[in-house]
mmCIF file with all atom_site columns, C-alpha atoms and ligand atoms in Angstrom:
data_model
loop_
_atom_site.group_PDB
_atom_site.id
_atom_site.type_symbol
_atom_site.label_atom_id
_atom_site.label_alt_id
_atom_site.label_comp_id
_atom_site.label_asym_id
_atom_site.label_entity_id
_atom_site.label_seq_id
_atom_site.pdbx_PDB_ins_code
_atom_site.Cartn_x
_atom_site.Cartn_y
_atom_site.Cartn_z
_atom_site.occupancy
_atom_site.B_iso_or_equiv
_atom_site.pdbx_formal_charge
_atom_site.auth_seq_id
_atom_site.auth_comp_id
_atom_site.auth_asym_id
_atom_site.auth_atom_id
_atom_site.pdbx_PDB_model_num
ATOM   1   C CA . UNK A 1 1   ? 0.000   0.000   0.000   1.00 89.00 ? 293 UNK A CA 1
ATOM   2   C CA . UNK A 1 2   ? 1.287   3.410   -0.966  1.00 95.00 ? 294 UNK A CA 1
ATOM   3   C CA . UNK A 1 3   ? 0.512   6.691   0.730   1.00 92.00 ? 295 UNK A CA 1
ATOM   4   C CA . UNK A 1 4   ? 0.354   8.835   -2.346  1.00 97.00 ? 296 UNK A CA 1
ATOM   5   C CA . UNK A 1 5   ? -0.192  8.621   -6.085  1.00 98.00 ? 297 UNK A CA 1
ATOM   6   C CA . UNK A 1 6   ? 3.341   9.933   -6.647  1.00 98.00 ? 298 UNK A CA 1
ATOM   7   C CA . UNK A 1 7   ? 4.879   7.224   -4.463  1.00 98.00 ? 299 UNK A CA 1
ATOM   8   C CA . UNK A 1 8   ? 2.785   4.585   -6.238  1.00 98.00 ? 300 UNK A CA 1
ATOM   9   C CA . UNK A 1 9   ? 3.821   5.823   -9.677  1.00 98.00 ? 301 UNK A CA 1
ATOM   10  C CA . UNK A 1 10  ? 7.504   6.026   -8.731  1.00 98.00 ? 302 UNK A CA 1
ATOM   11  C CA . UNK A 1 11  ? 7.509   2.427   -7.509  1.00 98.00 ? 303 UNK A CA 1
ATOM   12  C CA . UNK A 1 12  ? 5.426   1.130   -10.395 1.00 98.00 ? 304 UNK A CA 1
ATOM   13  C CA . UNK A 1 13  ? 7.857   2.654   -12.897 1.00 98.00 ? 305 UNK A CA 1
ATOM   14  C CA . UNK A 1 14  ? 10.628  0.524   -11.399 1.00 98.00 ? 306 UNK A CA 1
ATOM   15  C CA . UNK A 1 15  ? 8.593   -2.701  -11.590 1.00 98.00 ? 307 UNK A CA 1
ATOM   16  C CA . UNK A 1 16  ? 10.363  -5.818  -12.832 1.00 98.00 ? 308 UNK A CA 1
ATOM   17  C CA . UNK A 1 17  ? 7.944   -8.354  -11.360 1.00 98.00 ? 309 UNK A CA 1
ATOM   18  C CA . UNK A 1 18  ? 7.150   -10.111 -14.637 1.00 97.00 ? 310 UNK A CA 1
ATOM   19  C CA . UNK A 1 19  ? 8.855   -10.915 -17.926 1.00 96.00 ? 311 UNK A CA 1
ATOM   20  C CA . UNK A 1 20  ? 7.082   -8.082  -19.795 1.00 98.00 ? 312 UNK A CA 1
ATOM   21  C CA . UNK A 1 21  ? 9.374   -5.587  -18.054 1.00 98.00 ? 313 UNK A CA 1
ATOM   22  C CA . UNK A 1 22  ? 12.415  -6.826  -19.968 1.00 96.00 ? 314 UNK A CA 1
ATOM   23  C CA . UNK A 1 23  ? 11.082  -5.777  -23.347 1.00 94.00 ? 315 UNK A CA 1
ATOM   24  C CA . UNK A 1 24  ? 9.541   -2.431  -22.530 1.00 98.00 ? 316 UNK A CA 1
ATOM   25  C CA . UNK A 1 25  ? 10.719  0.897   -23.897 1.00 98.00 ? 317 UNK A CA 1
ATOM   26  C CA . UNK A 1 26  ? 8.428   2.731   -21.469 1.00 98.00 ? 318 UNK A CA 1
ATOM   27  C CA . UNK A 1 27  ? 6.072   1.543   -18.781 1.00 98.00 ? 319 UNK A CA 1
ATOM   28  C CA . UNK A 1 28  ? 2.587   2.962   -19.326 1.00 98.00 ? 320 UNK A CA 1
ATOM   29  C CA . UNK A 1 29  ? 1.318   3.905   -15.878 1.00 98.00 ? 321 UNK A CA 1
ATOM   30  C CA . UNK A 1 30  ? -1.746  5.769   -17.162 1.00 98.00 ? 322 UNK A CA 1
ATOM   31  C CA . UNK A 1 31  ? -2.800  9.224   -18.209 1.00 98.00 ? 323 UNK A CA 1
ATOM   32  C CA . UNK A 1 32  ? -5.351  11.795  -17.211 1.00 98.00 ? 324 UNK A CA 1
ATOM   33  C CA . UNK A 1 33  ? -6.751  13.467  -14.131 1.00 98.00 ? 325 UNK A CA 1
ATOM   34  C CA . UNK A 1 34  ? -5.981  11.363  -11.073 1.00 97.00 ? 326 UNK A CA 1
ATOM   35  C CA . UNK A 1 35  ? -8.795  13.129  -9.223  1.00 98.00 ? 327 UNK A CA 1
ATOM   36  C CA . UNK A 1 36  ? -11.316 12.036  -11.843 1.00 98.00 ? 328 UNK A CA 1
ATOM   37  C CA . UNK A 1 37  ? -14.494 10.206  -10.895 1.00 98.00 ? 329 UNK A CA 1
ATOM   38  C CA . UNK A 1 38  ? -14.392 8.056   -14.037 1.00 99.00 ? 330 UNK A CA 1
ATOM   39  C CA . UNK A 1 39  ? -11.628 5.551   -14.788 1.00 99.00 ? 331 UNK A CA 1
ATOM   40  C CA . UNK A 1 40  ? -11.220 3.765   -18.129 1.00 99.00 ? 332 UNK A CA 1
ATOM   41  C CA . UNK A 1 41  ? -9.252  0.516   -18.186 1.00 99.00 ? 333 UNK A CA 1
ATOM   42  C CA . UNK A 1 42  ? -7.839  -0.955  -21.392 1.00 98.00 ? 334 UNK A CA 1
ATOM   43  C CA . UNK A 1 43  ? -5.861  -4.089  -21.999 1.00 98.00 ? 335 UNK A CA 1
ATOM   44  C CA . UNK A 1 44  ? -2.222  -3.182  -22.302 1.00 98.00 ? 336 UNK A CA 1
ATOM   45  C CA . UNK A 1 45  ? 0.149   -0.941  -24.225 1.00 98.00 ? 337 UNK A CA 1
ATOM   46  C CA . UNK A 1 46  ? 0.726   -1.517  -27.938 1.00 97.00 ? 338 UNK A CA 1
ATOM   47  C CA . UNK A 1 47  ? 3.735   -0.410  -29.947 1.00 97.00 ? 339 UNK A CA 1
ATOM   48  C CA . UNK A 1 48  ? 2.975   3.325   -29.982 1.00 97.00 ? 340 UNK A CA 1
ATOM   49  C CA . UNK A 1 49  ? 2.055   3.342   -26.298 1.00 98.00 ? 341 UNK A CA 1
ATOM   50  C CA . UNK A 1 50  ? 5.303   1.559   -25.420 1.00 98.00 ? 342 UNK A CA 1
ATOM   51  C CA . UNK A 1 51  ? 7.282   4.126   -27.416 1.00 98.00 ? 343 UNK A CA 1
ATOM   52  C CA . UNK A 1 52  ? 5.494   7.160   -25.954 1.00 98.00 ? 344 UNK A CA 1
ATOM   53  C CA . UNK A 1 53  ? 4.740   5.892   -22.439 1.00 98.00 ? 345 UNK A CA 1
ATOM   54  C CA . UNK A 1 54  ? 1.067   6.917   -22.708 1.00 98.00 ? 346 UNK A CA 1
ATOM   55  C CA . UNK A 1 55  ? -2.102  4.820   -23.128 1.00 98.00 ? 347 UNK A CA 1
ATOM   56  C CA . UNK A 1 56  ? -4.183  4.788   -26.319 1.00 98.00 ? 348 UNK A CA 1
ATOM   57  C CA . UNK A 1 57  ? -2.053  7.028   -28.515 1.00 97.00 ? 349 UNK A CA 1
ATOM   58  C CA . UNK A 1 58  ? -2.450  5.074   -31.784 1.00 94.00 ? 350 UNK A CA 1
ATOM   59  C CA . UNK A 1 59  ? -5.442  4.695   -34.105 1.00 96.00 ? 351 UNK A CA 1
ATOM   60  C CA . UNK A 1 60  ? -7.608  3.121   -31.432 1.00 97.00 ? 352 UNK A CA 1
ATOM   61  C CA . UNK A 1 61  ? -6.769  6.048   -29.147 1.00 98.00 ? 353 UNK A CA 1
ATOM   62  C CA . UNK A 1 62  ? -8.065  8.507   -31.756 1.00 98.00 ? 354 UNK A CA 1
ATOM   63  C CA . UNK A 1 63  ? -11.331 6.581   -31.925 1.00 98.00 ? 355 UNK A CA 1
ATOM   64  C CA . UNK A 1 64  ? -11.541 6.433   -28.137 1.00 98.00 ? 356 UNK A CA 1
ATOM   65  C CA . UNK A 1 65  ? -11.059 10.224  -27.965 1.00 98.00 ? 357 UNK A CA 1
ATOM   66  C CA . UNK A 1 66  ? -13.893 10.668  -30.450 1.00 98.00 ? 358 UNK A CA 1
ATOM   67  C CA . UNK A 1 67  ? -16.261 8.689   -28.223 1.00 98.00 ? 359 UNK A CA 1
ATOM   68  C CA . UNK A 1 68  ? -15.020 10.521  -25.135 1.00 98.00 ? 360 UNK A CA 1
ATOM   69  C CA . UNK A 1 69  ? -15.464 13.951  -26.696 1.00 98.00 ? 361 UNK A CA 1
ATOM   70  C CA . UNK A 1 70  ? -18.973 13.051  -27.876 1.00 98.00 ? 362 UNK A CA 1
ATOM   71  C CA . UNK A 1 71  ? -20.023 12.980  -24.213 1.00 98.00 ? 363 UNK A CA 1
ATOM   72  C CA . UNK A 1 72  ? -17.784 15.832  -22.998 1.00 98.00 ? 364 UNK A CA 1
ATOM   73  C CA . UNK A 1 73  ? -15.088 13.642  -21.535 1.00 98.00 ? 365 UNK A CA 1
ATOM   74  C CA . UNK A 1 74  ? -11.465 14.536  -22.097 1.00 98.00 ? 366 UNK A CA 1
ATOM   75  C CA . UNK A 1 75  ? -8.355  12.670  -20.978 1.00 98.00 ? 367 UNK A CA 1
ATOM   76  C CA . UNK A 1 76  ? -6.709  16.025  -20.242 1.00 98.00 ? 368 UNK A CA 1
ATOM   77  C CA . UNK A 1 77  ? -9.555  17.135  -18.000 1.00 97.00 ? 369 UNK A CA 1
ATOM   78  C CA . UNK A 1 78  ? -12.076 14.850  -16.386 1.00 97.00 ? 370 UNK A CA 1
ATOM   79  C CA . UNK A 1 79  ? -11.112 11.173  -16.727 1.00 98.00 ? 371 UNK A CA 1
ATOM   80  C CA . UNK A 1 80  ? -8.182  8.856   -16.148 1.00 98.00 ? 372 UNK A CA 1
ATOM   81  C CA . UNK A 1 81  ? -7.078  6.040   -18.488 1.00 99.00 ? 373 UNK A CA 1
ATOM   82  C CA . UNK A 1 82  ? -5.128  2.986   -17.320 1.00 98.00 ? 374 UNK A CA 1
ATOM   83  C CA . UNK A 1 83  ? -4.539  -0.562  -18.538 1.00 98.00 ? 375 UNK A CA 1
ATOM   84  C CA . UNK A 1 84  ? -4.708  -4.083  -17.101 1.00 98.00 ? 376 UNK A CA 1
ATOM   85  C CA . UNK A 1 85  ? -0.968  -4.494  -17.705 1.00 98.00 ? 377 UNK A CA 1
ATOM   86  C CA . UNK A 1 86  ? 1.492   -1.625  -17.720 1.00 98.00 ? 378 UNK A CA 1
ATOM   87  C CA . UNK A 1 87  ? 4.074   -3.082  -20.105 1.00 98.00 ? 379 UNK A CA 1
ATOM   88  C CA . UNK A 1 88  ? 3.607   -4.085  -23.734 1.00 98.00 ? 380 UNK A CA 1
ATOM   89  C CA . UNK A 1 89  ? 3.029   -7.787  -24.394 1.00 97.00 ? 381 UNK A CA 1
ATOM   90  C CA . UNK A 1 90  ? 5.219   -8.929  -27.318 1.00 96.00 ? 382 UNK A CA 1
ATOM   91  C CA . UNK A 1 91  ? 3.527   -8.754  -30.737 1.00 93.00 ? 383 UNK A CA 1
ATOM   92  C CA . UNK A 1 92  ? 0.504   -7.232  -28.972 1.00 89.00 ? 384 UNK A CA 1
ATOM   93  C CA . UNK A 1 93  ? -0.658  -10.647 -27.777 1.00 96.00 ? 385 UNK A CA 1
ATOM   94  C CA . UNK A 1 94  ? -3.213  -10.835 -24.951 1.00 96.00 ? 386 UNK A CA 1
ATOM   95  C CA . UNK A 1 95  ? -1.583  -10.390 -21.558 1.00 97.00 ? 387 UNK A CA 1
ATOM   96  C CA . UNK A 1 96  ? -1.245  -13.838 -19.939 1.00 97.00 ? 388 UNK A CA 1
ATOM   97  C CA . UNK A 1 97  ? -3.340  -14.508 -16.823 1.00 96.00 ? 389 UNK A CA 1
ATOM   98  C CA . UNK A 1 98  ? -0.159  -14.730 -14.727 1.00 97.00 ? 390 UNK A CA 1
ATOM   99  C CA . UNK A 1 99  ? 1.031   -11.346 -16.076 1.00 98.00 ? 391 UNK A CA 1
ATOM   100 C CA . UNK A 1 100 ? -2.348  -9.852  -15.196 1.00 98.00 ? 392 UNK A CA 1
ATOM   101 C CA . UNK A 1 101 ? -2.212  -11.475 -11.748 1.00 97.00 ? 393 UNK A CA 1
ATOM   102 C CA . UNK A 1 102 ? 1.075   -9.737  -11.043 1.00 98.00 ? 394 UNK A CA 1
ATOM   103 C CA . UNK A 1 103 ? 0.240   -6.386  -12.610 1.00 98.00 ? 395 UNK A CA 1
ATOM   104 C CA . UNK A 1 104 ? -3.275  -6.023  -11.203 1.00 98.00 ? 396 UNK A CA 1
ATOM   105 C CA . UNK A 1 105 ? -1.871  -4.962  -7.837  1.00 98.00 ? 397 UNK A CA 1
ATOM   106 C CA . UNK A 1 106 ? -0.727  -1.691  -9.420  1.00 98.00 ? 398 UNK A CA 1
ATOM   107 C CA . UNK A 1 107 ? -4.217  -1.098  -10.840 1.00 98.00 ? 399 UNK A CA 1
ATOM   108 C CA . UNK A 1 108 ? -5.777  -1.977  -7.478  1.00 98.00 ? 400 UNK A CA 1
ATOM   109 C CA . UNK A 1 109 ? -3.624  0.667   -5.830  1.00 98.00 ? 401 UNK A CA 1
ATOM   110 C CA . UNK A 1 110 ? -4.578  3.201   -8.501  1.00 98.00 ? 402 UNK A CA 1
ATOM   111 C CA . UNK A 1 111 ? -8.250  2.450   -7.815  1.00 98.00 ? 403 UNK A CA 1
ATOM   112 C CA . UNK A 1 112 ? -7.734  2.543   -4.024  1.00 98.00 ? 404 UNK A CA 1
ATOM   113 C CA . UNK A 1 113 ? -6.175  6.000   -4.196  1.00 98.00 ? 405 UNK A CA 1
ATOM   114 C CA . UNK A 1 114 ? -8.459  7.420   -6.925  1.00 98.00 ? 406 UNK A CA 1
ATOM   115 C CA . UNK A 1 115 ? -11.688 5.975   -5.577  1.00 98.00 ? 407 UNK A CA 1
ATOM   116 C CA . UNK A 1 116 ? -13.493 6.389   -8.926  1.00 98.00 ? 408 UNK A CA 1
ATOM   117 C CA . UNK A 1 117 ? -17.290 6.342   -8.951  1.00 98.00 ? 409 UNK A CA 1
ATOM   118 C CA . UNK A 1 118 ? -17.384 4.589   -12.337 1.00 99.00 ? 410 UNK A CA 1
ATOM   119 C CA . UNK A 1 119 ? -14.946 2.176   -13.996 1.00 99.00 ? 411 UNK A CA 1
ATOM   120 C CA . UNK A 1 120 ? -15.368 1.551   -17.727 1.00 99.00 ? 412 UNK A CA 1
ATOM   121 C CA . UNK A 1 121 ? -13.714 -1.618  -19.004 1.00 99.00 ? 413 UNK A CA 1
ATOM   122 C CA . UNK A 1 122 ? -12.553 -1.280  -22.591 1.00 98.00 ? 414 UNK A CA 1
ATOM   123 C CA . UNK A 1 123 ? -12.828 -4.759  -24.072 1.00 98.00 ? 415 UNK A CA 1
ATOM   124 C CA . UNK A 1 124 ? -12.964 -8.371  -22.970 1.00 98.00 ? 416 UNK A CA 1
ATOM   125 C CA . UNK A 1 125 ? -9.654  -8.591  -21.114 1.00 98.00 ? 417 UNK A CA 1
ATOM   126 C CA . UNK A 1 126 ? -10.509 -5.810  -18.660 1.00 98.00 ? 418 UNK A CA 1
ATOM   127 C CA . UNK A 1 127 ? -14.207 -6.711  -18.399 1.00 98.00 ? 419 UNK A CA 1
ATOM   128 C CA . UNK A 1 128 ? -13.573 -10.400 -17.686 1.00 98.00 ? 420 UNK A CA 1
ATOM   129 C CA . UNK A 1 129 ? -10.964 -9.582  -15.089 1.00 98.00 ? 421 UNK A CA 1
ATOM   130 C CA . UNK A 1 130 ? -12.719 -6.691  -13.355 1.00 98.00 ? 422 UNK A CA 1
ATOM   131 C CA . UNK A 1 131 ? -16.435 -7.482  -13.785 1.00 98.00 ? 423 UNK A CA 1
ATOM   132 C CA . UNK A 1 132 ? -16.952 -11.203 -14.329 1.00 98.00 ? 424 UNK A CA 1
ATOM   133 C CA . UNK A 1 133 ? -14.826 -14.035 -15.781 1.00 98.00 ? 425 UNK A CA 1
ATOM   134 C CA . UNK A 1 134 ? -17.632 -14.962 -18.210 1.00 98.00 ? 426 UNK A CA 1
ATOM   135 C CA . UNK A 1 135 ? -18.346 -11.390 -19.319 1.00 98.00 ? 427 UNK A CA 1
ATOM   136 C CA . UNK A 1 136 ? -19.451 -11.299 -22.967 1.00 98.00 ? 428 UNK A CA 1
ATOM   137 C CA . UNK A 1 137 ? -18.896 -7.847  -24.440 1.00 98.00 ? 429 UNK A CA 1
ATOM   138 C CA . UNK A 1 138 ? -21.316 -8.409  -27.332 1.00 98.00 ? 430 UNK A CA 1
ATOM   139 C CA . UNK A 1 139 ? -24.128 -9.327  -24.894 1.00 98.00 ? 431 UNK A CA 1
ATOM   140 C CA . UNK A 1 140 ? -23.413 -7.339  -21.741 1.00 98.00 ? 432 UNK A CA 1
ATOM   141 C CA . UNK A 1 141 ? -21.889 -4.110  -23.054 1.00 98.00 ? 433 UNK A CA 1
ATOM   142 C CA . UNK A 1 142 ? -23.378 -0.974  -21.557 1.00 98.00 ? 434 UNK A CA 1
ATOM   143 C CA . UNK A 1 143 ? -24.759 -2.660  -18.416 1.00 98.00 ? 435 UNK A CA 1
ATOM   144 C CA . UNK A 1 144 ? -23.802 -1.061  -15.113 1.00 98.00 ? 436 UNK A CA 1
ATOM   145 C CA . UNK A 1 145 ? -22.971 -3.387  -12.239 1.00 98.00 ? 437 UNK A CA 1
ATOM   146 C CA . UNK A 1 146 ? -22.428 -2.146  -8.696  1.00 98.00 ? 438 UNK A CA 1
ATOM   147 C CA . UNK A 1 147 ? -19.307 -3.725  -7.195  1.00 97.00 ? 439 UNK A CA 1
ATOM   148 C CA . UNK A 1 148 ? -18.767 -2.626  -3.607  1.00 94.00 ? 440 UNK A CA 1
ATOM   149 C CA . UNK A 1 149 ? -20.044 0.873   -4.333  1.00 96.00 ? 441 UNK A CA 1
ATOM   150 C CA . UNK A 1 150 ? -18.212 1.343   -7.640  1.00 98.00 ? 442 UNK A CA 1
ATOM   151 C CA . UNK A 1 151 ? -20.252 1.171   -10.835 1.00 98.00 ? 443 UNK A CA 1
ATOM   152 C CA . UNK A 1 152 ? -18.596 -1.020  -13.457 1.00 98.00 ? 444 UNK A CA 1
ATOM   153 C CA . UNK A 1 153 ? -19.445 -1.102  -17.153 1.00 98.00 ? 445 UNK A CA 1
ATOM   154 C CA . UNK A 1 154 ? -17.890 -2.984  -20.054 1.00 99.00 ? 446 UNK A CA 1
ATOM   155 C CA . UNK A 1 155 ? -17.883 -1.799  -23.632 1.00 99.00 ? 447 UNK A CA 1
ATOM   156 C CA . UNK A 1 156 ? -16.131 -2.583  -26.910 1.00 98.00 ? 448 UNK A CA 1
ATOM   157 C CA . UNK A 1 157 ? -12.385 -2.118  -27.160 1.00 98.00 ? 449 UNK A CA 1
ATOM   158 C CA . UNK A 1 158 ? -11.703 0.653   -29.693 1.00 98.00 ? 450 UNK A CA 1
ATOM   159 C CA . UNK A 1 159 ? -9.307  -1.628  -31.617 1.00 98.00 ? 451 UNK A CA 1
ATOM   160 C CA . UNK A 1 160 ? -12.144 -4.169  -31.937 1.00 98.00 ? 452 UNK A CA 1
ATOM   161 C CA . UNK A 1 161 ? -14.362 -1.380  -33.298 1.00 98.00 ? 453 UNK A CA 1
ATOM   162 C CA . UNK A 1 162 ? -11.746 -0.579  -35.924 1.00 98.00 ? 454 UNK A CA 1
ATOM   163 C CA . UNK A 1 163 ? -11.794 -4.250  -36.938 1.00 98.00 ? 455 UNK A CA 1
ATOM   164 C CA . UNK A 1 164 ? -15.570 -4.524  -36.790 1.00 98.00 ? 456 UNK A CA 1
ATOM   165 C CA . UNK A 1 165 ? -17.242 -1.128  -37.399 1.00 98.00 ? 457 UNK A CA 1
ATOM   166 C CA . UNK A 1 166 ? -20.699 -2.776  -37.182 1.00 98.00 ? 458 UNK A CA 1
ATOM   167 C CA . UNK A 1 167 ? -20.510 -2.353  -33.415 1.00 98.00 ? 459 UNK A CA 1
ATOM   168 C CA . UNK A 1 168 ? -19.783 1.382   -33.480 1.00 98.00 ? 460 UNK A CA 1
ATOM   169 C CA . UNK A 1 169 ? -23.440 2.307   -32.990 1.00 98.00 ? 461 UNK A CA 1
ATOM   170 C CA . UNK A 1 170 ? -23.747 0.048   -29.951 1.00 98.00 ? 462 UNK A CA 1
ATOM   171 C CA . UNK A 1 171 ? -20.552 1.580   -28.559 1.00 98.00 ? 463 UNK A CA 1
ATOM   172 C CA . UNK A 1 172 ? -21.998 5.061   -28.984 1.00 98.00 ? 464 UNK A CA 1
ATOM   173 C CA . UNK A 1 173 ? -25.135 3.946   -27.105 1.00 98.00 ? 465 UNK A CA 1
ATOM   174 C CA . UNK A 1 174 ? -22.864 2.747   -24.272 1.00 99.00 ? 466 UNK A CA 1
ATOM   175 C CA . UNK A 1 175 ? -21.204 6.150   -24.089 1.00 99.00 ? 467 UNK A CA 1
ATOM   176 C CA . UNK A 1 176 ? -24.597 7.883   -24.043 1.00 98.00 ? 468 UNK A CA 1
ATOM   177 C CA . UNK A 1 177 ? -25.632 5.605   -21.164 1.00 98.00 ? 469 UNK A CA 1
ATOM   178 C CA . UNK A 1 178 ? -22.353 6.473   -19.469 1.00 98.00 ? 470 UNK A CA 1
ATOM   179 C CA . UNK A 1 179 ? -23.096 10.171  -19.792 1.00 98.00 ? 471 UNK A CA 1
ATOM   180 C CA . UNK A 1 180 ? -26.470 9.682   -18.073 1.00 98.00 ? 472 UNK A CA 1
ATOM   181 C CA . UNK A 1 181 ? -24.871 7.631   -15.306 1.00 98.00 ? 473 UNK A CA 1
ATOM   182 C CA . UNK A 1 182 ? -22.183 10.270  -14.754 1.00 98.00 ? 474 UNK A CA 1
ATOM   183 C CA . UNK A 1 183 ? -24.896 12.911  -14.385 1.00 98.00 ? 475 UNK A CA 1
ATOM   184 C CA . UNK A 1 184 ? -26.584 10.710  -11.774 1.00 97.00 ? 476 UNK A CA 1
ATOM   185 C CA . UNK A 1 185 ? -23.626 9.664   -9.636  1.00 98.00 ? 477 UNK A CA 1
ATOM   186 C CA . UNK A 1 186 ? -20.674 11.976  -10.256 1.00 98.00 ? 478 UNK A CA 1
ATOM   187 C CA . UNK A 1 187 ? -20.358 15.345  -8.558  1.00 96.00 ? 479 UNK A CA 1
ATOM   188 C CA . UNK A 1 188 ? -17.700 17.239  -10.508 1.00 97.00 ? 480 UNK A CA 1
ATOM   189 C CA . UNK A 1 189 ? -16.986 15.414  -13.772 1.00 98.00 ? 481 UNK A CA 1
ATOM   190 C CA . UNK A 1 190 ? -18.969 17.822  -15.879 1.00 97.00 ? 482 UNK A CA 1
ATOM   191 C CA . UNK A 1 191 ? -17.935 20.934  -13.931 1.00 91.00 ? 483 UNK A CA 1
ATOM   192 C CA . UNK A 1 192 ? -14.386 20.708  -15.199 1.00 50.00 ? 484 UNK A CA 1
ATOM   193 C CA . UNK A 1 193 ? -14.913 20.772  -18.939 1.00 49.00 ? 485 UNK A CA 1
HETATM 194 N N1 . URA B 2 .   ? -4.938  -0.845  -26.347 1.00 96.49 ? 510 URA B N1 1
HETATM 195 C C1 . URA B 2 .   ? -5.093  -0.914  -25.015 1.00 96.49 ? 510 URA B C1 1
HETATM 196 O O1 . URA B 2 .   ? -5.811  -1.739  -24.495 1.00 96.49 ? 510 URA B O1 1
HETATM 197 N N2 . URA B 2 .   ? -4.443  -0.037  -24.276 1.00 96.49 ? 510 URA B N2 1
HETATM 198 C C2 . URA B 2 .   ? -3.648  0.906   -24.768 1.00 96.49 ? 510 URA B C2 1
HETATM 199 O O2 . URA B 2 .   ? -3.099  1.671   -24.008 1.00 96.49 ? 510 URA B O2 1
HETATM 200 C C3 . URA B 2 .   ? -3.509  0.958   -26.167 1.00 96.49 ? 510 URA B C3 1
HETATM 201 C C4 . URA B 2 .   ? -4.168  0.076   -26.943 1.00 96.49 ? 510 URA B C4 1
#
């Protein structure tokens, strides 16, 4: 347990607990407003993220920003974005369960310190790990589930939307539902835009 966000980040950046650390250019701790009430969780860094040390900076990041902006969310203002694993899996493969097991402690600490009101899981990897092991994005996207006082929702991963644009409308519906939920349960998210 860390006393501050800064102490957590400093220690996380030195992490060598799993094999992914060996191949990283940069660890991707996360990006955004650490006082935000809404946390987005992706899967893990890809090539561009590894090079720049920031989450969702490639094509899928552009699409994510479009969805965010459509409901007045902005990674520079009122949300925070993190990933299930902080280092890039080789060839962008799924992070292995054992890599997630090790890395999830960093995310848990981020959540403990941030205390977000809403966590949005971007894609299957995050949703199955954080919401339910059998979570099916195509069936359960957009549903809010209360987990110990934090509302959790899973939606499509932006990279999956680039591969399968048929789901873009459903994803937009999820973001509209998110906007309504934020208005209901968040106090300052929309004050800061
Ligand atoms: N995909 C993710 O899940 N996370 C990133 O940071 C980038 C792409």
